[in-house]
Coordinates of C-alpha atoms in Angstrom, one line a residue:
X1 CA -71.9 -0.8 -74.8
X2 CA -72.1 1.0 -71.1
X3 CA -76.0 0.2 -71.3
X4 CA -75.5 -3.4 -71.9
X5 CA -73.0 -3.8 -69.3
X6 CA -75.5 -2.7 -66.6
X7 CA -77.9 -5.2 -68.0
X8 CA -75.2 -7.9 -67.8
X9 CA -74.3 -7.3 -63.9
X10 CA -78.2 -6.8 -63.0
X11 CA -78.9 -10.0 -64.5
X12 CA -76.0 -11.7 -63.0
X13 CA -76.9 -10.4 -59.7
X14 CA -80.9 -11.5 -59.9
X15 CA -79.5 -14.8 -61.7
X16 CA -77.7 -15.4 -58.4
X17 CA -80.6 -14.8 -56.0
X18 CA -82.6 -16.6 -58.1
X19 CA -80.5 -19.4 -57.8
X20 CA -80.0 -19.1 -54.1
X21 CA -83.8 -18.8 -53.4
X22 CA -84.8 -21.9 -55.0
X23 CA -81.6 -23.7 -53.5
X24 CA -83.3 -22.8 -50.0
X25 CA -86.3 -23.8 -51.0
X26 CA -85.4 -27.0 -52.8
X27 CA -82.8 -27.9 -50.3
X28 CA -85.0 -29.4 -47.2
X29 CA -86.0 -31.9 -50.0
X30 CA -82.8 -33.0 -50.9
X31 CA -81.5 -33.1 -47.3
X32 CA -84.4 -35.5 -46.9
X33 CA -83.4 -37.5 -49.6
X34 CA -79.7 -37.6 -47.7
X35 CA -81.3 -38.8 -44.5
X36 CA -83.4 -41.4 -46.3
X37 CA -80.2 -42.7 -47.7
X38 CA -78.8 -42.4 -44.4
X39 CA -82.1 -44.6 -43.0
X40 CA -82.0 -46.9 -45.7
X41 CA -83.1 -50.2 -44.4
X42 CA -82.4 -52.3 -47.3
X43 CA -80.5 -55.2 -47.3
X44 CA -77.1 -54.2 -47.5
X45 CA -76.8 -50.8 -46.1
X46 CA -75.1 -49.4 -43.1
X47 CA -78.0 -49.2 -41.2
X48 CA -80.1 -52.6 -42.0
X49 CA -76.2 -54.3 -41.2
X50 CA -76.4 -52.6 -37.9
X51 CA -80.3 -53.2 -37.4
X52 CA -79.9 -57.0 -37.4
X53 CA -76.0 -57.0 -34.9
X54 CA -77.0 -53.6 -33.0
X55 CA -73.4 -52.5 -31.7
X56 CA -75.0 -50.4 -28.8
X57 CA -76.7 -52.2 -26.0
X58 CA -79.3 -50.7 -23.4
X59 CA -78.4 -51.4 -19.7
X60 CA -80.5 -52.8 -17.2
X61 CA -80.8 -52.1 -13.7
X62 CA -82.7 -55.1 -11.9
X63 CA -83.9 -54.7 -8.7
X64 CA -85.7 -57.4 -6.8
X65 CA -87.3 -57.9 -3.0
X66 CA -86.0 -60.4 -0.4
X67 CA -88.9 -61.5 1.2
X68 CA -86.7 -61.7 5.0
X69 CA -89.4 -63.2 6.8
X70 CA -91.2 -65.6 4.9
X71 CA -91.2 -68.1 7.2
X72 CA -92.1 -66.3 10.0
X73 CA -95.2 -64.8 8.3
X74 CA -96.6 -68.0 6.7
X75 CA -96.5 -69.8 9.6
X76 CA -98.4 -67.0 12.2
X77 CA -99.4 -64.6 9.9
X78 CA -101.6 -63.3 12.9
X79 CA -98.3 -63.3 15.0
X80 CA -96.2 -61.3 12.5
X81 CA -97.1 -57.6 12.2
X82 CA -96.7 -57.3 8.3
X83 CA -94.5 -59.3 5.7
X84 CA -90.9 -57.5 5.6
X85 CA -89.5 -57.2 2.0
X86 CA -86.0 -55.8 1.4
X87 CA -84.8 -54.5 -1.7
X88 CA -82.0 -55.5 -3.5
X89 CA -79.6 -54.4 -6.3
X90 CA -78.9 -53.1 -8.4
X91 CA -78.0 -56.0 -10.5
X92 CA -76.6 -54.9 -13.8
X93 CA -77.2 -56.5 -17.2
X94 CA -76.9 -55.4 -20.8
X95 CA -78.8 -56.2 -23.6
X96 CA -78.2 -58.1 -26.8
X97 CA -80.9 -58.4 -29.6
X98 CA -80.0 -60.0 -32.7
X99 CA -82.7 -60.4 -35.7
X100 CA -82.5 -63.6 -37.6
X101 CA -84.6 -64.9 -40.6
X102 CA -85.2 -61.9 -42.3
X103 CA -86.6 -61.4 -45.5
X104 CA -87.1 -58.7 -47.6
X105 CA -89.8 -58.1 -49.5
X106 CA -90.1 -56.0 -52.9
X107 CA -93.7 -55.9 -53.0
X108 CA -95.1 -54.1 -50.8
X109 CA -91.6 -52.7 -49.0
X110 CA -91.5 -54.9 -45.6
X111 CA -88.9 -57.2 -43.8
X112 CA -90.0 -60.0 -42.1
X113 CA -88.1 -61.2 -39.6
X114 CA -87.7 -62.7 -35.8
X115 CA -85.9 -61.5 -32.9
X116 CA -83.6 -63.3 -30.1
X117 CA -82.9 -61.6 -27.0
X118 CA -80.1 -62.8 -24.0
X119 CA -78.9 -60.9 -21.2
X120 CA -75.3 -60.5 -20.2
X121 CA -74.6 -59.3 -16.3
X122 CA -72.0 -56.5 -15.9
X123 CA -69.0 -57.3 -14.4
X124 CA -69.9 -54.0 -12.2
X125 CA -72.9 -54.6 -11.5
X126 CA -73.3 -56.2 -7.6
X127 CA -72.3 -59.7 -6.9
X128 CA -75.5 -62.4 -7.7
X129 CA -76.9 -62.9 -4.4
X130 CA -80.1 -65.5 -3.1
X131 CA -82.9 -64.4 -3.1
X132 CA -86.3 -65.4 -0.9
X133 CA -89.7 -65.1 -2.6
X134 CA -92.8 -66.8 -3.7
X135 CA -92.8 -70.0 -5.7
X136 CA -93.8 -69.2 -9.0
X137 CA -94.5 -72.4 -10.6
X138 CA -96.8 -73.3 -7.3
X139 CA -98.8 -69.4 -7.6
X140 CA -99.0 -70.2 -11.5
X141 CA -100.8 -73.8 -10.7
X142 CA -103.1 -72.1 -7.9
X143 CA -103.6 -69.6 -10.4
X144 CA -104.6 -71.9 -13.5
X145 CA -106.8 -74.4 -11.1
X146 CA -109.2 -71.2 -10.7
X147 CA -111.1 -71.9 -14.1
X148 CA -110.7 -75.8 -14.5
X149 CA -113.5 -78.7 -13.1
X150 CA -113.4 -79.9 -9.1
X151 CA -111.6 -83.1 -10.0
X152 CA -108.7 -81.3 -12.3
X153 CA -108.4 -79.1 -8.9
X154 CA -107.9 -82.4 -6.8
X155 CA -105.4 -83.6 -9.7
X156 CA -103.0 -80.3 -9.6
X157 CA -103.2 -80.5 -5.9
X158 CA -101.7 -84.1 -5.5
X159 CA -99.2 -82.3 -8.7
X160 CA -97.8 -80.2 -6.3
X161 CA -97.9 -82.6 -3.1
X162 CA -95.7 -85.3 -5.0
X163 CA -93.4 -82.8 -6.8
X164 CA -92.9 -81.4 -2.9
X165 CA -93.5 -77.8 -4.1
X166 CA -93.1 -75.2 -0.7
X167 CA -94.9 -72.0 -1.0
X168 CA -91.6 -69.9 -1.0
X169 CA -88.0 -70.4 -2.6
X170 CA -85.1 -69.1 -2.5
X171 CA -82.8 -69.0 -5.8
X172 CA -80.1 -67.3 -7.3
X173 CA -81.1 -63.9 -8.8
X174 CA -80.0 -65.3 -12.5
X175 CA -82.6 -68.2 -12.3
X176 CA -85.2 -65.9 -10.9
X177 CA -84.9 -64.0 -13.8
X178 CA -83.8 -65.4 -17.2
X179 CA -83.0 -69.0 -16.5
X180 CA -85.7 -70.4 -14.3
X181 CA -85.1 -73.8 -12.9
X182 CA -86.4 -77.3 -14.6
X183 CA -89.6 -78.1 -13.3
X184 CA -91.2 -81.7 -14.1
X185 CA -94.3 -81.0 -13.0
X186 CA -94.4 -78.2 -15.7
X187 CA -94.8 -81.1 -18.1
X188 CA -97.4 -83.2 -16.2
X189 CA -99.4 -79.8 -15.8
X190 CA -99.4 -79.3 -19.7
X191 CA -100.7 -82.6 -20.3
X192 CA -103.9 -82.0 -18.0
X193 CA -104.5 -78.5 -19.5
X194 CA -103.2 -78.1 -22.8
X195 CA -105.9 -80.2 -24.5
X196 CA -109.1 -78.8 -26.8
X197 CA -111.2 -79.3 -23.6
X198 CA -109.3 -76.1 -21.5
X199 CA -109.6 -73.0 -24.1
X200 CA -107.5 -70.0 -23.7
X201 CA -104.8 -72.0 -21.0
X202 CA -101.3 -70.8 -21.2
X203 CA -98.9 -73.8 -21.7
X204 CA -95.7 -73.2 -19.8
X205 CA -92.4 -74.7 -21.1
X206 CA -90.4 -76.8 -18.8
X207 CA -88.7 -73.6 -17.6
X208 CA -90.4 -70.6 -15.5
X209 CA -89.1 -67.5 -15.1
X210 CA -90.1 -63.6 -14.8
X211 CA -88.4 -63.0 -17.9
X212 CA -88.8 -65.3 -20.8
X213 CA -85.3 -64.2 -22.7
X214 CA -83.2 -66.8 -24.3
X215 CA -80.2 -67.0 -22.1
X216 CA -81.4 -71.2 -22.0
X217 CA -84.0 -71.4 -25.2
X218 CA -82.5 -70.3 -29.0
X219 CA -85.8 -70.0 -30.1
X220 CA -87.2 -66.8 -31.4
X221 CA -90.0 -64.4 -31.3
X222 CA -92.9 -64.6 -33.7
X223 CA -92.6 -63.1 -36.8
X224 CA -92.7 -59.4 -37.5
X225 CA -92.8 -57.2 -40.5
X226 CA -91.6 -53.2 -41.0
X227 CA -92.3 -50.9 -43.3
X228 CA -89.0 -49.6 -44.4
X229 CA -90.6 -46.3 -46.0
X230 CA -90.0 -47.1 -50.0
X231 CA -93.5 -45.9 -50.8
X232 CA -94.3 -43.5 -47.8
X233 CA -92.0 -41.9 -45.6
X234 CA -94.3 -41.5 -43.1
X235 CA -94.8 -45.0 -42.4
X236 CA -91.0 -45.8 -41.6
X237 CA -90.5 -48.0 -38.9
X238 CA -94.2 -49.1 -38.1
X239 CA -93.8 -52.9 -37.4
X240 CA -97.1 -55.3 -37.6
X241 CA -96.9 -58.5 -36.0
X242 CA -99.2 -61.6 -36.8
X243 CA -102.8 -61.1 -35.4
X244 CA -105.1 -59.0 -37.1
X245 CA -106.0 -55.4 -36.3
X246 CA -109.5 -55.1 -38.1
X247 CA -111.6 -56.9 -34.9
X248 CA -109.9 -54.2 -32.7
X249 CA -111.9 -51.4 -31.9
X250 CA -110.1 -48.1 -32.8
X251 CA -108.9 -46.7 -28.7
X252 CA -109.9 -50.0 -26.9
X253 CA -107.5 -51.4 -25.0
X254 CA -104.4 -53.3 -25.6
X255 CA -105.3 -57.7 -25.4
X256 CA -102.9 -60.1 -25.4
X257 CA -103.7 -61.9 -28.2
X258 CA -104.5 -58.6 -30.5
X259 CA -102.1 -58.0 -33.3
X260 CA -100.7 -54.5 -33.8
X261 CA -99.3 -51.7 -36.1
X262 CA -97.5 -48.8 -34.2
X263 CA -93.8 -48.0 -34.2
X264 CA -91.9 -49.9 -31.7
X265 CA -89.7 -47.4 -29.9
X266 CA -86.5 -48.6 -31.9
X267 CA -86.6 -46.5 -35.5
X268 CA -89.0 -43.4 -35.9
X269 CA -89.9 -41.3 -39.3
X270 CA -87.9 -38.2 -40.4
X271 CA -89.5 -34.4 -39.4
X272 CA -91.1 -34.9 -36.1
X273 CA -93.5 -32.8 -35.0
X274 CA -93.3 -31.4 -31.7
X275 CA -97.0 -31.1 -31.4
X276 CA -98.3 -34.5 -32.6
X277 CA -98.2 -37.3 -30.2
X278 CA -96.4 -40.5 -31.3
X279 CA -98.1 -43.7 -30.2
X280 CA -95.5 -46.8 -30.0
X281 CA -96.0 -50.5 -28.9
X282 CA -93.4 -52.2 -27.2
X283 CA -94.3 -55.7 -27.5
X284 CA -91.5 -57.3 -25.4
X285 CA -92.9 -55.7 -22.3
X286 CA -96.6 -55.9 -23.9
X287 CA -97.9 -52.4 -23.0
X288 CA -98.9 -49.4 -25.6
X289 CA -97.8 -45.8 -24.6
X290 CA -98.6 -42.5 -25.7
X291 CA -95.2 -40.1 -26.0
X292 CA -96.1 -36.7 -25.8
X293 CA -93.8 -33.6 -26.2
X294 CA -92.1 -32.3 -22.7
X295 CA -89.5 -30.3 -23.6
X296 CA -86.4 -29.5 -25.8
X297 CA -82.8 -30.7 -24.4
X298 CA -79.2 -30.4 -25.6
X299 CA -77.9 -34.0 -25.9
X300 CA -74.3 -34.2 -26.6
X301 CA -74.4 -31.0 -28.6
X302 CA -77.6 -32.2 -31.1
X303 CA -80.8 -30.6 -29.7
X304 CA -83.5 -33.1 -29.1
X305 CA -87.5 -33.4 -28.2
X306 CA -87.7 -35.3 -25.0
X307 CA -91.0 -37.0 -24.9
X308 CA -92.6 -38.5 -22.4
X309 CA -95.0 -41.2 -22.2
X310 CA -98.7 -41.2 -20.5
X311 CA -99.9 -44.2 -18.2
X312 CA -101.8 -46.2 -20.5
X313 CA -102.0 -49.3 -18.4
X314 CA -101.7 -48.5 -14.3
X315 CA -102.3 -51.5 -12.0
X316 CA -105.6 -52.4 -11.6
X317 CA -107.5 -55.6 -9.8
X318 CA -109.3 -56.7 -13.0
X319 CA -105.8 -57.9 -14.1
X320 CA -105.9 -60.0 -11.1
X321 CA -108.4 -62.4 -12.7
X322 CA -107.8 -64.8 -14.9
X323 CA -110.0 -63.0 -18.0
X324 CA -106.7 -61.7 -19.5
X325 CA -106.8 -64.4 -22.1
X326 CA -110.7 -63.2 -23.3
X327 CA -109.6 -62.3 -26.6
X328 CA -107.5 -65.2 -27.8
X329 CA -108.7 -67.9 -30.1
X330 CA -110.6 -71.2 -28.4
X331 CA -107.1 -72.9 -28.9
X332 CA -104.5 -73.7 -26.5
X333 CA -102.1 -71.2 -26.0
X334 CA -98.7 -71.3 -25.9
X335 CA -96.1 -68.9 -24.7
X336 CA -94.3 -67.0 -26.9
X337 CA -96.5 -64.7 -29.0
X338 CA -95.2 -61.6 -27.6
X339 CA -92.3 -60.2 -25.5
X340 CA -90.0 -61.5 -23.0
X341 CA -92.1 -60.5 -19.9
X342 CA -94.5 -63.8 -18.4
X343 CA -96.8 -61.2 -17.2
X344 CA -100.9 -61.0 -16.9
X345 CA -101.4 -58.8 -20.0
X346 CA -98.4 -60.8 -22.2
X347 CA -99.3 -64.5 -21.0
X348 CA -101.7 -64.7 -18.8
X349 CA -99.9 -65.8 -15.5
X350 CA -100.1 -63.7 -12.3
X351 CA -97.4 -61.2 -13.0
X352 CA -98.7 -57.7 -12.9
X353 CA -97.3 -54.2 -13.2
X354 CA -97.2 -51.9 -10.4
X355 CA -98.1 -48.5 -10.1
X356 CA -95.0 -46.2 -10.3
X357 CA -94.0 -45.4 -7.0
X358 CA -90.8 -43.2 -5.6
X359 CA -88.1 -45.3 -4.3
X360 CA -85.3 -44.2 -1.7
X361 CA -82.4 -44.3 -4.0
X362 CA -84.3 -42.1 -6.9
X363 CA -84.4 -38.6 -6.0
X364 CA -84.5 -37.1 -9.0
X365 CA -88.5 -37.5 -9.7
X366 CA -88.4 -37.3 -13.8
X367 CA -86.1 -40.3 -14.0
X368 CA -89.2 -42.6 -13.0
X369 CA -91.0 -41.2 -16.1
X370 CA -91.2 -43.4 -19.4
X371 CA -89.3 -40.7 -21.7
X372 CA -87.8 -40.7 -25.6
X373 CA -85.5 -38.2 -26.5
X374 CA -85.9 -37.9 -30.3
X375 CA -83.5 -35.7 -32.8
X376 CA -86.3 -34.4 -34.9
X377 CA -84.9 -33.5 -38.1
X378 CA -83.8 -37.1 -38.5
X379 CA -86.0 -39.1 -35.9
X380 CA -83.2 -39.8 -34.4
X381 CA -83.6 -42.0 -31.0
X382 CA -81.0 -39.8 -28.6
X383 CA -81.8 -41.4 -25.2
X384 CA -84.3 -43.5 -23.7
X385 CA -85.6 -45.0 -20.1
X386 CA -88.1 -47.1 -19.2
X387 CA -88.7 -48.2 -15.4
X388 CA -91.4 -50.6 -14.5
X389 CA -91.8 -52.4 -11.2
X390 CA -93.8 -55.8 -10.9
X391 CA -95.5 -57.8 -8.3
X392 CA -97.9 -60.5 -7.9
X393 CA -100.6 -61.9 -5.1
X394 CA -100.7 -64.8 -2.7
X395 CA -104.1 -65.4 -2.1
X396 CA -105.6 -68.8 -0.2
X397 CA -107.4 -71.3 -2.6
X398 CA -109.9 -74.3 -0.9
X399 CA -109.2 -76.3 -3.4
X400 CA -105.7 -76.7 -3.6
X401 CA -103.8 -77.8 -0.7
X402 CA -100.7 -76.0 -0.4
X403 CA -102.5 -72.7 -0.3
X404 CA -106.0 -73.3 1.5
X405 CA -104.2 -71.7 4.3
X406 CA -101.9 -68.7 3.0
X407 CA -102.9 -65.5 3.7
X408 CA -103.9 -62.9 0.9
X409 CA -100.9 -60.4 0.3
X410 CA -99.2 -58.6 -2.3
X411 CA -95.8 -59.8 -3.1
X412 CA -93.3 -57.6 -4.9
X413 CA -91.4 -59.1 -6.8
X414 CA -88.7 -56.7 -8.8
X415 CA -88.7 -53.5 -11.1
X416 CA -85.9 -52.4 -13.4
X417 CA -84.6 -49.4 -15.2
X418 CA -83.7 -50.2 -18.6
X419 CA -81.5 -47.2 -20.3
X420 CA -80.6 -46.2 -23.9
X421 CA -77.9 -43.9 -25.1
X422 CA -77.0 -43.1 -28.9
X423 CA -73.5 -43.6 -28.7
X424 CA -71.0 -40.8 -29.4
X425 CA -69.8 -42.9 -33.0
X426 CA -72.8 -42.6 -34.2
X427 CA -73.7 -38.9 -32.4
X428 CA -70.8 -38.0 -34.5
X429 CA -71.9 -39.0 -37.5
X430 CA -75.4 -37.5 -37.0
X431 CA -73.5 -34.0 -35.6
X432 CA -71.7 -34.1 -38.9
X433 CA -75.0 -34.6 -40.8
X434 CA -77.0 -31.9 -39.2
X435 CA -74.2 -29.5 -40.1
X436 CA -74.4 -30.3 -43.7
X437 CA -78.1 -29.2 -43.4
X438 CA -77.3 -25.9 -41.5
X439 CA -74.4 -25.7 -44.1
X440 CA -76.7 -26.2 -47.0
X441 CA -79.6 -23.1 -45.7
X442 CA -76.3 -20.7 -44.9
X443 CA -75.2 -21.4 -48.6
X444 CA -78.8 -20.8 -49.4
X445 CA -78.7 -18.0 -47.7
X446 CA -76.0 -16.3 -48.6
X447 CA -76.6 -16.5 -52.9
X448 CA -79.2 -15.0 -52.2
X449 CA -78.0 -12.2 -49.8
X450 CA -74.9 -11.8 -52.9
X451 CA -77.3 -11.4 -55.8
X452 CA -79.5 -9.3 -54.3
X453 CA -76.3 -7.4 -53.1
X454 CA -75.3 -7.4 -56.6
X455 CA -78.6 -5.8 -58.0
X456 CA -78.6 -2.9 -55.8
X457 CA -75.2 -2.1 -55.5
X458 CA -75.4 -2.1 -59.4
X459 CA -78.3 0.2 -59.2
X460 CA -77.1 2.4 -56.8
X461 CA -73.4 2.7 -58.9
X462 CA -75.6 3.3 -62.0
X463 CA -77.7 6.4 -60.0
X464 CA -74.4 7.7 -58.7
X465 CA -72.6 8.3 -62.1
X466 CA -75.1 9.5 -63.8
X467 CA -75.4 12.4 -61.1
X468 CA -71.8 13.3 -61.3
X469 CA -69.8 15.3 -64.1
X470 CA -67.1 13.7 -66.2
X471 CA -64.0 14.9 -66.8
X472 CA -63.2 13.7 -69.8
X473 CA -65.9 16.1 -71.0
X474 CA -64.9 18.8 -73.9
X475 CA -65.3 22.3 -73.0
X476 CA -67.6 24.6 -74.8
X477 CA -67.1 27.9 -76.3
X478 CA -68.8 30.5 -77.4
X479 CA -68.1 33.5 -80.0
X480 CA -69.8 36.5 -79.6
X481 CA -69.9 39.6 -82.3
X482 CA -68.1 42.6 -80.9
X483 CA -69.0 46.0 -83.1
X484 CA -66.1 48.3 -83.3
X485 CA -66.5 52.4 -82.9
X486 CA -64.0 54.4 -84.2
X487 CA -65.3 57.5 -85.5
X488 CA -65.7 57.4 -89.1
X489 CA -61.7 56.0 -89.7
X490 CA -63.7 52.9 -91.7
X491 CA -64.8 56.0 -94.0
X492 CA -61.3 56.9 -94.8
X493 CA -59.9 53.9 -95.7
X494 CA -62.8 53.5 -98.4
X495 CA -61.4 56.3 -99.7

């Protein structure tokens, strides 16, 4: 019986590690399983509920340039020294994306679906102000005359003669951005170009602004489709829009009218790895990036990878031309394929991006980096920032009036900081779930540490009694044979 009980409490102790063993081992898997429940997508979740109404905004910090002496310059260039541009803001506006039309799709594990975008200025942002700069809708007809006949030239010319279009405005910072102003000529202008004999022509709407939001307009982005991860994990979050990837040359660069198939910077896969790059698209600025790993930082108690993202597109004077368009179809174009931004790249009209450069007000030099912060366990978007500055260039053209005698210059026009935070509701909840993992590996950890506990404090027990006497032992005795002398007194009792 004393035998078997050793047997029992070894096997109970190597039962236990046993168990705790494969519990750590199996136990990554099932905390993946958690967080895919967590990421779930499908219609009807937490998350795909929160997807389509997002509760947290980004902010935006708009900046733009005053051109203070416009007048001045354009009328004696050779008088004034240099054009004087004064920055202004910032101007403060969050961000509201809503999702509509969405459809799910069983087949192959994709939602389709559109997005709307509006801004909304923060009440503590700085008061709107006016704001002096180039005419955008006269530079966007200058710009277009460059690849149309002599006579269509002439036409556009008279356009902007009879519509008395100046080469400068100034406007309210809200129409400069979002709103834009209702132009009539916009409409005569689409009616000259927007035929089958001008290929590749971007057709404005009746409204021209930097941004092309939908403060004014309701109507919504193309379509997109995600993959929501049902059949491959790896593939959560990767969004494709409409045009087809297969004519794009694997590394070539990034054409407007190219489709894509990248993660978007909004929802990344579980288990990141610190040494792989992540490429993303952000389609409503139209530019690719390339995040690569920078460091590891402690966000609100949940330790993060901060990546940062590589210059894929700096400014550069082939954007300048009007070849932007190369790759679209021999069809008229009309805005709206991608983003929100009217730039060269997106639409084809003379908006470009600028090179990064330091500003007065930014001294801390990493803020002007493109960076993700990323929870890597969960994929978790912590923090984000983007900054990007834009400009554009007045440049004379013979052929059309209002500009045969403006001198060339480069014209800021604003840049922007646009900022993400996970907010603490929903840091909590991640905090809570990360515990539950580090919760799950100390359990691990310690059935194992108690069986194999167990086995050798069994073992050692076992050695130590069998070294050590019992007392409930019987003594021994021995009888030994004594032989008696007594002199012959055995012979007188015979007798």
């Amino acid at each position: 019986m004393g035998c078997c009980r050793w047997y029992l409490v070894v096997g109970l102790g190597l039962g236990t590690a046993a168990t705790g063993l494969i519990f750590m081992l199996a136990w990554p898997d099932i905390f993946d399983i958690l967080v895919s429940e967590e990421k779930s997508l499908l219609p009807g979740s937490a998350l795909y509920k929160e997807w389509r109404r997002p509760t947290m905004h980004p902010s935006w910090q708009f900046y733009l340039y005053n051109w203070s002496n416009a007048q001045a310059f354009l009328s004696l260039p050779q008088a004034a020294p240099t054009a004087s541009f004064q920055e202004l803001g910032p101007y403060t506006y969050d961000e509201y994306t809503e999702v509509v039309d969405v459809k799910f799709h069983q087949g192959n594990g994709t939602l389709s679906y559109r997005k709307r975008t509006v801004f909304r200025r923060n009440a503590f942002g700085a008061q709107p102000e006016m704001i002096t700069s180039v005419n955008f809708v006269a530079l966007l007809t200058s710009h277009l005359a460059r690849n149309v006949d002599y006579s269509l030239q002439r036409e556009m010319s008279f356009l902007l003669h009879n519509h008395h279009q100046p080469v400068t405005v100034t406007r309210p910072i809200g129409q400069l951005l979002f709103t834009g102003q209702r132009e009539p000529m916009l409409e005569q202008m689409r009616r000259l170009l927007c035929t089958g004999k001008h290929h590749g022509v971007p057709c404005q709407d009746e409204r021209l602004a930097y941004l092309r939001t939908f403060n004014v307009s309701r109507r919504p982005s193309e379509i997109y489709s995600m993959d929501v991860g049902m059949s491959d994990r790896s593939t959560y979050g990767v969004v494709r829009s409409g045009g087809s990837t297969a004519r794009r040359a694997a590394g070539s660069a990034f054409q407007p009218c190219d489709g894509f198939e990248a993660l978007t910077g909004e929802l990344f896969p579980s288990r990141v790895e610190r040494d792989k790059p992540i490429t993303i698209v952000l389609p409503e600025l139209c530019r690719r990036l390339t995040l690569e790993f920078d460091q590891e930082l402690l966000l609100g108690g949940i330790m993060g990878y901060r990546y940062t993202a590589r210059l894929v597109r700096p400014f550069s004077t082939q954007m300048m031309e009007a070849n932007g368009m190369a790759s679209c179809p021999d069809v008229s174009i009309r805005l709206g394929r991608y983003g929100m931004l009217n730039s060269n790249e997106c639409n084809g009209l003379p908006l470009y991006e600028s090179e990064p450069t330091p500003y007065s007000n930014q001294s801390d030099g990493d803020r002007r980096q493109l960076y993700y912060v990323l929870e890597p366990t969960t994929g978790t978007v912590l923090e984000s920032y983007i900054g990007l500055a834009y400009h554009t260039v007045l440049r004379p053209n013979e052929h059309i009036a209002l500009f045969q005698n403006v001198p060339e210059l480069r014209v800021p026009l604003f840049r922007f900081d646009r900022y993400y935070r996970l907010g603490e509701p929903k840091a909590a909840k991640l905090r809570q779930l990360l515990h539950l993992l580090e919760v799950g590996h100390q359990a691990a950890l310690a059935g194992c540490t108690v069986g194999i506990s167990i086995v050798l404090l069994t073992a050692i027990y076992a050695c130590w009694k069998s070294r050590t006497p019992s007392k409930n032992r019987n003594d021994e005795y021995s009888i030994m044979g004594l032989q008696l002398r007594n002199g012959g007194r055995n012979d007188q009792l015979m007798k």
